[in-house]
PDB file of C-alpha atoms in Angstrom:
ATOM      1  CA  UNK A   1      89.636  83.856 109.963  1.00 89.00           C
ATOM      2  CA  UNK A   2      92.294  82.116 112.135  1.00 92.00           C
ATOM      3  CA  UNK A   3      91.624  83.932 115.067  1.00 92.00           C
ATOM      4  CA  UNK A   4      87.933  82.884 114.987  1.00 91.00           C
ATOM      5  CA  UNK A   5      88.668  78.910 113.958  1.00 92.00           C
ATOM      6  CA  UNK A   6      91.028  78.878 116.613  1.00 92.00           C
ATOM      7  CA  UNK A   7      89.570  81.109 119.908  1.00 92.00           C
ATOM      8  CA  UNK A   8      85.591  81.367 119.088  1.00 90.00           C
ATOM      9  CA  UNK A   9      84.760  77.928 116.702  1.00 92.00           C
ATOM     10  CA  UNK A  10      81.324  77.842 117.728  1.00 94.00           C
ATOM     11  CA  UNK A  11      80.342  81.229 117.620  1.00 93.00           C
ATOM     12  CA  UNK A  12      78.168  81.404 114.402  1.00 92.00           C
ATOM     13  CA  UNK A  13      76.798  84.935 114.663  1.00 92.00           C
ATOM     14  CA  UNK A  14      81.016  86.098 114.354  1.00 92.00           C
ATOM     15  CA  UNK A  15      81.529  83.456 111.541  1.00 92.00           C
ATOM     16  CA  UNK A  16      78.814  84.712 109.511  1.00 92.00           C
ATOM     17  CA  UNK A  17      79.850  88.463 110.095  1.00 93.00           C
ATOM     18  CA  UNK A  18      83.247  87.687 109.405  1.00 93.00           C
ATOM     19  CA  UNK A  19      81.516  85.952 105.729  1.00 92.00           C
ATOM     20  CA  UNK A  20      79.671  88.916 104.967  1.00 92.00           C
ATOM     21  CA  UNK A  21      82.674  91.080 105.401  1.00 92.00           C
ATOM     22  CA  UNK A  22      84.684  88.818 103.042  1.00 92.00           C
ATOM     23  CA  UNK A  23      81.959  88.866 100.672  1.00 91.00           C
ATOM     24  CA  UNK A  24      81.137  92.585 100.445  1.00 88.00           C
ATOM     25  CA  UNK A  25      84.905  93.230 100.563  1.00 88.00           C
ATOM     26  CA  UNK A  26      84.965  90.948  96.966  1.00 87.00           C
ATOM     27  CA  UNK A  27      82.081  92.803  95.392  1.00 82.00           C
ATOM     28  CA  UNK A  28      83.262  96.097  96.555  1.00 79.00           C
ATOM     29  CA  UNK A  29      86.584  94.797  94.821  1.00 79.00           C
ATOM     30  CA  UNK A  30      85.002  93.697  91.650  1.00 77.00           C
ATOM     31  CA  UNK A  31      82.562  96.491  91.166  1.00 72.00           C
ATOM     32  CA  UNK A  32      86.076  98.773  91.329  1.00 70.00           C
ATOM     33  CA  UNK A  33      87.861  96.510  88.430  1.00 72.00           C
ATOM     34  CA  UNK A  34      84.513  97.167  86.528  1.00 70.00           C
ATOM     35  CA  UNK A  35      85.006 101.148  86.815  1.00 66.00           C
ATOM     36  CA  UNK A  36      88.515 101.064  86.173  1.00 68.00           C
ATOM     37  CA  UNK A  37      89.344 101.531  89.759  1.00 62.00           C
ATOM     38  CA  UNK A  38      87.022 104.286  90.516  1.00 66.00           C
ATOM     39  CA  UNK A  39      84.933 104.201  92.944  1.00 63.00           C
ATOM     40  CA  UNK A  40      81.550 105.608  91.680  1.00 65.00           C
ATOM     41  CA  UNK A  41      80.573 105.327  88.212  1.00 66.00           C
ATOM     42  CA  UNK A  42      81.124 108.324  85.885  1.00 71.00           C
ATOM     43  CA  UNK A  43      78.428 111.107  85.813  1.00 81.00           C
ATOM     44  CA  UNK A  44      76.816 111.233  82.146  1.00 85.00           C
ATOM     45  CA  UNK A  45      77.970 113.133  79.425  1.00 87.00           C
ATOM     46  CA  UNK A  46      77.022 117.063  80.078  1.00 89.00           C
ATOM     47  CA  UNK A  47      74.467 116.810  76.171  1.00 91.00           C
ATOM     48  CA  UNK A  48      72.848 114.022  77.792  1.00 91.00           C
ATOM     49  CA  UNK A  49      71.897 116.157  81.109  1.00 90.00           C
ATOM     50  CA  UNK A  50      71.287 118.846  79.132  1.00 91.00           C
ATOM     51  CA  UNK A  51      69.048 116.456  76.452  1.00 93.00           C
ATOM     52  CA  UNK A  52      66.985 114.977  79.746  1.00 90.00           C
ATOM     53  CA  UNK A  53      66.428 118.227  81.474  1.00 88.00           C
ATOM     54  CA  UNK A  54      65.165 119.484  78.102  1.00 91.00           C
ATOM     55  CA  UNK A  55      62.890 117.253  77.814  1.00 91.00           C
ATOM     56  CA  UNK A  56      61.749 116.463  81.312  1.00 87.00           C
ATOM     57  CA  UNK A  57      63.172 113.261  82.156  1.00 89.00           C
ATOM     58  CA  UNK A  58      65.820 114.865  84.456  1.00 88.00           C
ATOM     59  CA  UNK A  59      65.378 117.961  86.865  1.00 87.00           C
ATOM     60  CA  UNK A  60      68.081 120.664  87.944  1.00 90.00           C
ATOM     61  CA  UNK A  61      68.406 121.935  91.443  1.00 91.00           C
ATOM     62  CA  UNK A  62      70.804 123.023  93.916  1.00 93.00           C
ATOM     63  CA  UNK A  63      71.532 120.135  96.964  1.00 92.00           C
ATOM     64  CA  UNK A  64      71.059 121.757 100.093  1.00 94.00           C
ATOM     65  CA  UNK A  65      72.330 120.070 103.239  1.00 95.00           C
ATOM     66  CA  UNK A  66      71.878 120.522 106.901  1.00 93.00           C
ATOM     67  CA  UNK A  67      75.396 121.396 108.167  1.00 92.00           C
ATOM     68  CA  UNK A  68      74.284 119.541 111.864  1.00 93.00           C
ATOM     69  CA  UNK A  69      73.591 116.718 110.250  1.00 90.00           C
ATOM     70  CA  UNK A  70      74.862 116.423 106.995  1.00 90.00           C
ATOM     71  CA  UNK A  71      74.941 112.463 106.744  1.00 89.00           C
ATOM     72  CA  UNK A  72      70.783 112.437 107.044  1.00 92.00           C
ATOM     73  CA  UNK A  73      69.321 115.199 106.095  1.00 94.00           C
ATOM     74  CA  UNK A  74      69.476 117.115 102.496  1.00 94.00           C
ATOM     75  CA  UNK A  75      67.131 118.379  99.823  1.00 93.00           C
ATOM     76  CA  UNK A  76      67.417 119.686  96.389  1.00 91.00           C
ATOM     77  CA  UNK A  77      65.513 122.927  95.664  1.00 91.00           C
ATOM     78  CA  UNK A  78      64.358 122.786  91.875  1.00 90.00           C
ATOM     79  CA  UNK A  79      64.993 125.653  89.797  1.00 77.00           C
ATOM     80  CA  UNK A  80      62.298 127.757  88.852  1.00 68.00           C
ATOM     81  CA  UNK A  81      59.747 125.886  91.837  1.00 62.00           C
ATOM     82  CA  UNK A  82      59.119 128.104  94.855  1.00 58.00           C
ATOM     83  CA  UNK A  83      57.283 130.565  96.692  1.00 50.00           C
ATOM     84  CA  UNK A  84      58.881 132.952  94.663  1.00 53.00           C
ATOM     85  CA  UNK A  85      57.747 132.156  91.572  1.00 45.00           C
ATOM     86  CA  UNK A  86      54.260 131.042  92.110  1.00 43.00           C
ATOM     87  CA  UNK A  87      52.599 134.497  92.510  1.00 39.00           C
TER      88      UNK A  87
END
């Protein structure tokens, strides 16, 4: 903050970036205090999976990901849905 107030004052596009920051950095802060420091919240218990994927509300699968490109491109193949089993 000091460095832009005193070298760049009247560049608004870095002021605003550097707000943004601040503020994400706060909620990224406070959503961590509301999980007890964790940073994802917990996966349900495993009788409430096992409850939803009884009765259709959830669906199992295994994730597949493309090794080359692993940060865009993934699916998850259902179990019992295929080529296989359709005959």
């Amino acid at each position: 903050q000091n460095y832009l107030d005193n070298f760049w004052p009247d560049l608004k596009a870095a002021h605003e970036l550097f707000d943004s920051i601040v503020q994400a950095r706060r909620e990224r802060e406070s959503e961590s205090q509301e999980n007890h420091g964790k940073e994802y919240p917990e996966h349900l218990p495993m009788e409430v999976l096992e409850a939803g994927i009884k009765s259709g509300r959830y669906l199992q699968g295994a994730l597949n990901v493309n090794k080359h490109r692993a940060q865009l491109e993934a699916f998850v193949r259902l179990q019992g849905v295929g080529s296989k089993d359709t005959g």
